[in-house]
CSV table of C-alpha atoms in Angstrom, one decimal:
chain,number,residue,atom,x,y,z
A,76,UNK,CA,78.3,108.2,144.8
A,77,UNK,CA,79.3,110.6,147.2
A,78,UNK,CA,77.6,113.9,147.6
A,79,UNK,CA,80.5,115.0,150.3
A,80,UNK,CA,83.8,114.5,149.3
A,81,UNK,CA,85.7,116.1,152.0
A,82,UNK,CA,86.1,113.7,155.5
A,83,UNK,CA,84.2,114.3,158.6
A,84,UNK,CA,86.4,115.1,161.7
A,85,UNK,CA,84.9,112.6,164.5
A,86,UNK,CA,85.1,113.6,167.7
A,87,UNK,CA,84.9,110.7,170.3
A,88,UNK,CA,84.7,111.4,173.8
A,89,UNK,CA,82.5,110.8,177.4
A,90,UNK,CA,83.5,110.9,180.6
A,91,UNK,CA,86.8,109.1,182.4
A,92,UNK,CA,86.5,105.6,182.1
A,93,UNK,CA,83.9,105.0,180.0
A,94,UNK,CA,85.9,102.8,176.8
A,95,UNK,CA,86.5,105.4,174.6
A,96,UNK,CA,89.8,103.4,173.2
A,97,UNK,CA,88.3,100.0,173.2
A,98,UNK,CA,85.7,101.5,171.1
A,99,UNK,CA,87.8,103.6,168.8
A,100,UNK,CA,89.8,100.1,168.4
A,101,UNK,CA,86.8,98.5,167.2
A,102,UNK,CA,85.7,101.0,164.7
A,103,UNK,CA,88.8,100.6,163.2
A,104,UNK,CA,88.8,97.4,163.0
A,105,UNK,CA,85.4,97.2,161.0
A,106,UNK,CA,85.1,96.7,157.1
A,107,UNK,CA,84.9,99.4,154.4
A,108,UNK,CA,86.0,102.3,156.7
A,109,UNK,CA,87.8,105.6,155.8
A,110,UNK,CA,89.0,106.4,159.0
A,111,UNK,CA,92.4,107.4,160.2
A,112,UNK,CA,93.1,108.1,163.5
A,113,UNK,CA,94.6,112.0,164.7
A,114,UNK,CA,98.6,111.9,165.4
A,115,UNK,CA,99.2,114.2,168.0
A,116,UNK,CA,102.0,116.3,168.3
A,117,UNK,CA,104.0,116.7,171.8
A,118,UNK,CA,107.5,118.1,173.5
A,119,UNK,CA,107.4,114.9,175.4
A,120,UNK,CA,110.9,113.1,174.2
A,121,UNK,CA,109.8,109.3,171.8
A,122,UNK,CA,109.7,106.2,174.0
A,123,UNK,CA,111.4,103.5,172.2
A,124,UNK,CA,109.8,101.9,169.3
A,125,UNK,CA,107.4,105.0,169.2
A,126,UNK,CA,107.6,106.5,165.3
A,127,UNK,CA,107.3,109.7,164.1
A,128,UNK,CA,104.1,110.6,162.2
A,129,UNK,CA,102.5,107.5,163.9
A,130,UNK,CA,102.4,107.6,167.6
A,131,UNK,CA,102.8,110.8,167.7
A,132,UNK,CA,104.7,114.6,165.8
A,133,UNK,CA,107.8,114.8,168.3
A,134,UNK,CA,108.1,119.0,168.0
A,135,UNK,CA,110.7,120.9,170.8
A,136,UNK,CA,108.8,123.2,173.6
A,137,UNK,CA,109.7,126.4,171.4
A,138,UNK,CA,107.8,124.9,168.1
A,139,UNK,CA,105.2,124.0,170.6
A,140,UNK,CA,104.6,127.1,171.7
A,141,UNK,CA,105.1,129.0,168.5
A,142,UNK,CA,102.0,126.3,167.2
A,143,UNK,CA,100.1,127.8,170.5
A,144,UNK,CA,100.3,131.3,169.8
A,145,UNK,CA,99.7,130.7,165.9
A,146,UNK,CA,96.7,128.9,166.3
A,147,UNK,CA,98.1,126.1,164.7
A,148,UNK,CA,96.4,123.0,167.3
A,149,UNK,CA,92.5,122.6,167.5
A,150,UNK,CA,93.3,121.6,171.0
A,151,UNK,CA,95.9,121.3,173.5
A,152,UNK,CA,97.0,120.4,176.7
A,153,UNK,CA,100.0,120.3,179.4
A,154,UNK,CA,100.5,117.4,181.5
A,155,UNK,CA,103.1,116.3,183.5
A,156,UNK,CA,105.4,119.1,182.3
A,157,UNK,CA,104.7,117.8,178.5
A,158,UNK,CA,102.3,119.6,175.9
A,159,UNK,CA,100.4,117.6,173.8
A,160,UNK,CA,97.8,119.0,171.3
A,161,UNK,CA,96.0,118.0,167.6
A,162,UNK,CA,97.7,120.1,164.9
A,163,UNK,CA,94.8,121.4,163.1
A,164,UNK,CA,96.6,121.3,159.7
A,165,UNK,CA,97.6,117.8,160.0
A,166,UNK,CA,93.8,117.0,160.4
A,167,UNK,CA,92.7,119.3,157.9
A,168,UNK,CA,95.2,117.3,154.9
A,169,UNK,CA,93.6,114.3,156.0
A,170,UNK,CA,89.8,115.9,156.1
A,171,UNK,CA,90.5,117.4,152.1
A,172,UNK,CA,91.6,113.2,150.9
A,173,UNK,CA,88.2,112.3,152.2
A,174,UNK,CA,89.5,110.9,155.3
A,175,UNK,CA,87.2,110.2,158.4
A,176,UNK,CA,89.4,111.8,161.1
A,177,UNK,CA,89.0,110.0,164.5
A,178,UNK,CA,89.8,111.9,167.7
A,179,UNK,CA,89.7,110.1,170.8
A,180,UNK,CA,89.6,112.9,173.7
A,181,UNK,CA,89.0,114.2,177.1
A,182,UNK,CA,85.9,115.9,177.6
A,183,UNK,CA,87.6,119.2,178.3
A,184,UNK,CA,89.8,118.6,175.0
A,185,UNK,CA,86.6,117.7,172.8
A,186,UNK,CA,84.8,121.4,173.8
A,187,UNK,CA,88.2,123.2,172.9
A,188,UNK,CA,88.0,121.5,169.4
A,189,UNK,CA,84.2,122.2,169.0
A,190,UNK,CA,85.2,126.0,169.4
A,191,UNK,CA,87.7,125.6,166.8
A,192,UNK,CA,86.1,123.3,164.3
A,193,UNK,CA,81.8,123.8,164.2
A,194,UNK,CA,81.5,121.3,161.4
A,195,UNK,CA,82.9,118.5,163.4
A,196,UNK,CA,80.8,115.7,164.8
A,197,UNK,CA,80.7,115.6,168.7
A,198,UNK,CA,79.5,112.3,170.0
A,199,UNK,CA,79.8,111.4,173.6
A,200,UNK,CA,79.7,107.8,175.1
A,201,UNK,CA,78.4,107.3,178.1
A,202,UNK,CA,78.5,103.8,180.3
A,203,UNK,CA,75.0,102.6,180.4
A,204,UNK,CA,74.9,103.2,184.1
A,205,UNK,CA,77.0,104.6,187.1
A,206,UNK,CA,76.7,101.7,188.1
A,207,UNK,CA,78.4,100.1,185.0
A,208,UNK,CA,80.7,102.7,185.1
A,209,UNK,CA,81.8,101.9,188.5
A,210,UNK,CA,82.6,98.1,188.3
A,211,UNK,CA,84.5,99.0,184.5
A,212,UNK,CA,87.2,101.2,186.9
A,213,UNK,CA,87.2,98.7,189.4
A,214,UNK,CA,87.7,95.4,186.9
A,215,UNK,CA,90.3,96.9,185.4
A,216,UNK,CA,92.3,96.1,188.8
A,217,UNK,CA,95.0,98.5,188.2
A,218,UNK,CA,94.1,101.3,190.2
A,219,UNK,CA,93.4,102.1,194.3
A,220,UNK,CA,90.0,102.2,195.6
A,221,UNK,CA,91.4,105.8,196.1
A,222,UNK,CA,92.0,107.0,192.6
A,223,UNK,CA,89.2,104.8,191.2
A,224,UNK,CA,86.5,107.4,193.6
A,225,UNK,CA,88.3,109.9,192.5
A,226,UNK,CA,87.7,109.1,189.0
A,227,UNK,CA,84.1,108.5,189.6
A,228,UNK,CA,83.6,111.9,191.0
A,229,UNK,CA,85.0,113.7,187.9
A,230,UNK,CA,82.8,111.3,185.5
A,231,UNK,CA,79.9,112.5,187.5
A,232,UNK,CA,80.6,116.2,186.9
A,233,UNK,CA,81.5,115.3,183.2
A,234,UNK,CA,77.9,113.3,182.9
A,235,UNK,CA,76.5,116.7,183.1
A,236,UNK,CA,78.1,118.0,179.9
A,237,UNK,CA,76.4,115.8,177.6
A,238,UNK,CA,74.3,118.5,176.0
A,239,UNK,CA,77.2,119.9,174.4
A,240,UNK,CA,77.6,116.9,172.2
A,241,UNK,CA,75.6,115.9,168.5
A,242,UNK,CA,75.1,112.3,169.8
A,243,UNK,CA,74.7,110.4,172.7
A,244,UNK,CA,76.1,106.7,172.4
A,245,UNK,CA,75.6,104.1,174.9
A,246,UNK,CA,78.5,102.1,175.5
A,247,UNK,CA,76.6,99.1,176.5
A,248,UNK,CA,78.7,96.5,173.9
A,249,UNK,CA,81.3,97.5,172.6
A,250,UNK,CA,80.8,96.5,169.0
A,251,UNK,CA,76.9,98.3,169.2
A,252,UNK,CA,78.7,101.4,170.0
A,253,UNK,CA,81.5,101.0,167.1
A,254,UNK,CA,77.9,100.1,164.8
A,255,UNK,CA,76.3,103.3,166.0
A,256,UNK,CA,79.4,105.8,165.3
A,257,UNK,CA,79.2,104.5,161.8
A,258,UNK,CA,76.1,104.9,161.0
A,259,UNK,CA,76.4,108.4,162.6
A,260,UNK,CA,79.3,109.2,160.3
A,261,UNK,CA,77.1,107.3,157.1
A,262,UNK,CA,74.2,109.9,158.1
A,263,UNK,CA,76.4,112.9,158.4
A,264,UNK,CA,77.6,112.4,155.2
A,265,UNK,CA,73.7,112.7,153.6
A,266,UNK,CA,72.9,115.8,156.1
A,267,UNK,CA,72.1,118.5,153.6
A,268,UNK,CA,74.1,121.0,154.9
A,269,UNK,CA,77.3,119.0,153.6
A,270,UNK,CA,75.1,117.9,150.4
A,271,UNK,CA,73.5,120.5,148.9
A,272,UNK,CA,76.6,122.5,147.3
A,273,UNK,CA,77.3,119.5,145.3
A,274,UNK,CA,73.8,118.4,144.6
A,275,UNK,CA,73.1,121.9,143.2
A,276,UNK,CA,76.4,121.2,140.7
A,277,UNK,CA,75.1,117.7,140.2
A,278,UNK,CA,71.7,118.4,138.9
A,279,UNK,CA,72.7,121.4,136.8
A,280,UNK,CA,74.3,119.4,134.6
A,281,UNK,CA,72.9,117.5,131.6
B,109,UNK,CA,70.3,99.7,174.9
B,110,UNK,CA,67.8,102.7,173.0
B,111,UNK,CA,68.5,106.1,175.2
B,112,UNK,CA,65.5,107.0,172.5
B,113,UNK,CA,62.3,104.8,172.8
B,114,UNK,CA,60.0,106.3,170.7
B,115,UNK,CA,59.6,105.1,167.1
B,116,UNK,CA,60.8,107.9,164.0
B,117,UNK,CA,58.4,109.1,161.6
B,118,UNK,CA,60.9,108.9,158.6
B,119,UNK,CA,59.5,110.6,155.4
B,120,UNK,CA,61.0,109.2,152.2
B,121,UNK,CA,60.3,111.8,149.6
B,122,UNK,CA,62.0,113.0,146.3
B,123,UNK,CA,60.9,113.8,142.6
B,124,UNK,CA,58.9,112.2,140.6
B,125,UNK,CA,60.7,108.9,139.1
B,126,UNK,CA,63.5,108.9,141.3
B,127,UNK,CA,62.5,105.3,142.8
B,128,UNK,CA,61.1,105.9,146.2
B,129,UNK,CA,58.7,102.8,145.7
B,130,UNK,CA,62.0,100.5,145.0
B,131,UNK,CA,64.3,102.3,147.5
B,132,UNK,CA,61.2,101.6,150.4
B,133,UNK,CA,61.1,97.6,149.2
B,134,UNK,CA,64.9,97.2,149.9
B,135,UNK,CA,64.7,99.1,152.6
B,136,UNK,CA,61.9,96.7,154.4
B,137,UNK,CA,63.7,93.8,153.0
B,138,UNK,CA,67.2,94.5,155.2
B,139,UNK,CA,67.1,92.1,158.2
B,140,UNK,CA,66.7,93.2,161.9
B,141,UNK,CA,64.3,96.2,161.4
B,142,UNK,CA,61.4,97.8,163.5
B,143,UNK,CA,60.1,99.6,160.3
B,144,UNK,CA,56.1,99.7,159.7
B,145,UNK,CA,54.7,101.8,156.4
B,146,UNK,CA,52.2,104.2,157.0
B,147,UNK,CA,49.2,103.1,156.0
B,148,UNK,CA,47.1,105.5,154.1
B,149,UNK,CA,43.3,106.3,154.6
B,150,UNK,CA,41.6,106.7,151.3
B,151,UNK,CA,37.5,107.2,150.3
B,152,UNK,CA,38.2,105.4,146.8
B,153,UNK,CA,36.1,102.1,147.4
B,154,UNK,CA,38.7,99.3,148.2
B,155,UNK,CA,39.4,97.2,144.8
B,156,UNK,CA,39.3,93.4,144.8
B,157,UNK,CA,41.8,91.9,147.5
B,158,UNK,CA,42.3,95.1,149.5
B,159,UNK,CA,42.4,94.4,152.8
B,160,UNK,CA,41.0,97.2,155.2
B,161,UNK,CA,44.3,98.7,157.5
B,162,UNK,CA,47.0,97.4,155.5
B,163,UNK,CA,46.3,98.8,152.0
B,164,UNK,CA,44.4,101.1,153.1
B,165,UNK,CA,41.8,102.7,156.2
B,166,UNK,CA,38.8,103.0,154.4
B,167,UNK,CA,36.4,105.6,155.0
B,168,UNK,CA,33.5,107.5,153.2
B,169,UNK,CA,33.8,111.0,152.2
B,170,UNK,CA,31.7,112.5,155.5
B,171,UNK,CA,34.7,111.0,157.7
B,172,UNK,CA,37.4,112.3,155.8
B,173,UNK,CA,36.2,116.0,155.4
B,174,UNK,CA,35.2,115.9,159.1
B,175,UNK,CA,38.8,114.4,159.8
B,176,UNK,CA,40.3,117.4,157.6
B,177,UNK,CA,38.7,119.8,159.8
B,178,UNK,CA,39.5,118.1,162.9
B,179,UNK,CA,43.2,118.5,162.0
B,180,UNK,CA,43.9,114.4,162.1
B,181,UNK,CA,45.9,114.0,159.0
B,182,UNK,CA,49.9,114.9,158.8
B,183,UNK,CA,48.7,115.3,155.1
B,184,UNK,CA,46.1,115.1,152.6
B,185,UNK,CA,45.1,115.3,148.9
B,186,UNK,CA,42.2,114.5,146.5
B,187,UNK,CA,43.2,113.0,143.0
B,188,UNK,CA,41.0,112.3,140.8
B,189,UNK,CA,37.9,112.7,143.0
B,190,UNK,CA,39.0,110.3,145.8
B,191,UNK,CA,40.6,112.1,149.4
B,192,UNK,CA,43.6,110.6,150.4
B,193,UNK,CA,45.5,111.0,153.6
B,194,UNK,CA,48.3,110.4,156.7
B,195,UNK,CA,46.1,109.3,159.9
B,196,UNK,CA,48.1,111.2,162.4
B,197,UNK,CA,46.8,109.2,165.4
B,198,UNK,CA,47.6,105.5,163.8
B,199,UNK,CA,51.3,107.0,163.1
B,200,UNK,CA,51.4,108.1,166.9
B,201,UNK,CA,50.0,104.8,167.8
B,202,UNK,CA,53.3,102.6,166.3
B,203,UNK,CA,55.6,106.1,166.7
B,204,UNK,CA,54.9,104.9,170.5
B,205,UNK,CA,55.1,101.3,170.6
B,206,UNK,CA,59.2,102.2,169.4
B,207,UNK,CA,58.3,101.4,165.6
B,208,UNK,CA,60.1,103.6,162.7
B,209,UNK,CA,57.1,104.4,160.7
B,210,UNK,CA,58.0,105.1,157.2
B,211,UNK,CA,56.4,107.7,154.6
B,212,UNK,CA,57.2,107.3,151.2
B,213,UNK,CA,55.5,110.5,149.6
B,214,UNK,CA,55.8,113.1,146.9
B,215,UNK,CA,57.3,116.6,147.9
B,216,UNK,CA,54.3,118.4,148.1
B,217,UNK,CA,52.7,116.1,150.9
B,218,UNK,CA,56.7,115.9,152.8
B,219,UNK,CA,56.6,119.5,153.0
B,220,UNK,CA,52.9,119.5,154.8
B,221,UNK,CA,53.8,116.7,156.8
B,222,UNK,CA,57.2,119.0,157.4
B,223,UNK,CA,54.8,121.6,159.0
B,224,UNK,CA,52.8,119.0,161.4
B,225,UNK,CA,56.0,117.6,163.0
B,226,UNK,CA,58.7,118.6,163.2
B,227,UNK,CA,60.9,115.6,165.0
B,228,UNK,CA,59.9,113.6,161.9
B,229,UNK,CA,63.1,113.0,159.8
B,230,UNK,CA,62.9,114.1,156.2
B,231,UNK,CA,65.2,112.6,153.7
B,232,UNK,CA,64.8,113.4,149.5
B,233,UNK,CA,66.1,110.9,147.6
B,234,UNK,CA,67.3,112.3,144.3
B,235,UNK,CA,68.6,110.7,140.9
B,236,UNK,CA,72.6,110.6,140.0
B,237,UNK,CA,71.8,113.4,137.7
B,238,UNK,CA,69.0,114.6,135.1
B,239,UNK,CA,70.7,112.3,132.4
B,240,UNK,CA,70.1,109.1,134.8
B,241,UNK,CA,66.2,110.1,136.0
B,242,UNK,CA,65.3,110.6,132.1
B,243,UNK,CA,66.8,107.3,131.5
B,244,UNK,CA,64.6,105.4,134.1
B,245,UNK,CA,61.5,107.0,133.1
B,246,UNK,CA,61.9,106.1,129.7
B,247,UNK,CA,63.2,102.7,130.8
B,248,UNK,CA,59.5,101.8,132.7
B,249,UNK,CA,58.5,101.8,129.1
B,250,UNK,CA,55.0,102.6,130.1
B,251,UNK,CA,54.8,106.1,129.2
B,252,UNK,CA,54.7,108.2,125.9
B,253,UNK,CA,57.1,110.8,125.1
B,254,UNK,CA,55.1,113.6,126.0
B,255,UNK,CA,54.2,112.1,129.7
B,256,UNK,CA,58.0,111.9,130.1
B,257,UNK,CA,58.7,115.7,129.2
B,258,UNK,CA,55.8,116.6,131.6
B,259,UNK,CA,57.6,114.4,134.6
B,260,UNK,CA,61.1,115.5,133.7
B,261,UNK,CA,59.9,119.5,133.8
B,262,UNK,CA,58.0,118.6,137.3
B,263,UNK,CA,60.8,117.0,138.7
B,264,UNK,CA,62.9,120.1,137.8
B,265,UNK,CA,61.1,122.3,140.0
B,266,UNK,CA,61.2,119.6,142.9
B,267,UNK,CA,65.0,119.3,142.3
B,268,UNK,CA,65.1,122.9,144.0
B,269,UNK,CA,63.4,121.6,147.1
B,270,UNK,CA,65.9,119.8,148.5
B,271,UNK,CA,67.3,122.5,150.6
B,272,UNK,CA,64.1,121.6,153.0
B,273,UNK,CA,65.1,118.2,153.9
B,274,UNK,CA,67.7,117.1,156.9
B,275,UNK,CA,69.0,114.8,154.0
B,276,UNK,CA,69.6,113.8,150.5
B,277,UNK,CA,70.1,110.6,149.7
B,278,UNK,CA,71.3,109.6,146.1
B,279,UNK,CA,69.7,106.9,144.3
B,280,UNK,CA,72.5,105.1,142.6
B,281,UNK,CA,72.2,101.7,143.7
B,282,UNK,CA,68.8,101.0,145.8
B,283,UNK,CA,70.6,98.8,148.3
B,284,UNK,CA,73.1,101.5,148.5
B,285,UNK,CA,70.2,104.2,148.8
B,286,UNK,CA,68.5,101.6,151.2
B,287,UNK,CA,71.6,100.9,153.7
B,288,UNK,CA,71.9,104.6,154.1
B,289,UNK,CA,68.7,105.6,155.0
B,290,UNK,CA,68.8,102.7,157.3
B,291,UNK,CA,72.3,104.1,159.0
B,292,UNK,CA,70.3,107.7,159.3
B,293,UNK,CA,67.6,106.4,161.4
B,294,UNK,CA,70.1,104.7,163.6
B,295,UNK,CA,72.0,107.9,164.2
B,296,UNK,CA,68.7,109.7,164.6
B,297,UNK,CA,68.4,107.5,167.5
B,298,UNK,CA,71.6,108.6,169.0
B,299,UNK,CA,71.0,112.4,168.6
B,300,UNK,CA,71.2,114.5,172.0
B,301,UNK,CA,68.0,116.2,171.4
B,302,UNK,CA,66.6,112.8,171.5
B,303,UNK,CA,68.1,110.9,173.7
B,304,UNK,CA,69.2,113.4,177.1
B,305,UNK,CA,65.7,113.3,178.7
B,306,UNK,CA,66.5,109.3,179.0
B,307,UNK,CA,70.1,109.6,179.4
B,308,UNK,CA,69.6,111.8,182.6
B,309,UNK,CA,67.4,109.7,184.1
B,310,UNK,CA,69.9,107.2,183.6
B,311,UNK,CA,72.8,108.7,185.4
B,312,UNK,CA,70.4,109.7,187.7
B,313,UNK,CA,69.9,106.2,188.9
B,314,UNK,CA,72.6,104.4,191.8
């Protein structure tokens, strides 16, 4: 029985680097779960094979901007000439069917979101070590020595932002983080703040 | 790896008939937990096969009024002549050693122990409605009519406390119940109030 029927929107971030898609892989992959994954939208033109709705909402600059200026994404971003952003009422359909809404997003992304959307839940992961964080960039053998300091330096200013999030996940094993986000979403459905409005119908009636 | 190594006091709490008693069992039956119950100290003489420290801490009435004054219980009460109350310093003592201590306590005691520490986590367990809660009392089978109708109308008035605890939890199923409570105190763990004076020091080391 379910004292809050409407979805949580789960924010999953940390700093560059970390796993946040190897983890967000493995929560989906998990039993039982009600979790669908944000679609963004974005002016940059389908790859082949990508589908609409799925990889991502393929929208022209002008719509784009038009969304901007309407409020219409909880976040967005340019890159590389492209926009990309999460169209707040394509998330908010799937938060009012009881859907677990997954964002997997930059640090600077995830506190534009938390403006738009306080009821969200912010967790950050976080390697269990610079050290760990280190040899992840430099395992992954695709990238210069170069880019891969570079990288380190911006997870070490983004290290510093943790405070800003609900939880703190360490990112230790891969299927012990993907544990811990679920029981953080379980937990944030009993919080009372999301409860009590339907516990309050519940027990007035007979 | 625990970002947060001090044990939870968890304080399972609720109105009267609602199962606490059966929601703790499962609850300490679910594999791979560091859960202890708080064991009570009591001057009611032990009965046959009470074992001092795991029933109860027995002491005479002397100790436990000087204990009162000396502020060392979360909570107390007297029933029925006997004291009964939460040892403060034997929760600290397995709150350190990393174990979850568990409370399971009428509202009236939660909402003192509410007032004595505040990092303890406070979750009411409540009944899938008034309908289902008359049902189980008169389903024990133990109790006349009358004692029902007295426990139904004191439950009523606890029904409005809820609003004082982080959660509510509802009773439908007890391993239900059970598996909840036990995904709350994982993501207890993982809150950033909790867990950033360890994560720091983490990042902080090379």
């Amino acid at each position: 029985m379910k004292l809050n029927e409407r979805g949580l929107l789960v924010v999953i971030s940390g700093p560059s680097g970390v796993g946040k898609g190897t983890v967000r892989r493995a929560l989906f992959q998990m039993p039982h779960h009600d979790l669908v994954y944000s679609v963004s939208m974005t002016t940059r033109p389908p790859r082949p094979g990508e589908v609409e709705g799925v990889d991502y909402y393929f929208v022209d600059k002008e719509t784009f901007l038009q969304r901007i200026k309407e409020n219409k994404f909880l976040e967005w971003a340019e890159f590389v000439g492209n926009y990309y952003g999460t169209p707040r009422d394509k998330v908010d359909e799937q938060l009012d069917k009881g859907k677990e809404v997954v964002l997997e997003i930059e640090v600077e992304g995830a506190l534009q979101v938390r403006k738009q959307m306080k009821e969200a839940v912010f967790i950050f992961l976080v390697p269990p070590g610079k050290k760990a964080l280190y040899e992840r960039l430099v395992s992954r053998g695709t990238e210069s020595i170069d880019l891969i300091n570079r990288r380190m330096k911006k997870a070490e200013s983004e290290f510093l932002l943790a405070h800003k999030y609900d939880y703190i996940v360490v990112n230790d094993d891969v299927n012990n983080a993907a544990d811990r986000i679920m029981a953080i979403i379980r937990a944030e459905h009993a919080k009372t703040e999301r409860t009590i409005h339907n516990y309050i119908k519940m027990i007035g009636e007979k």
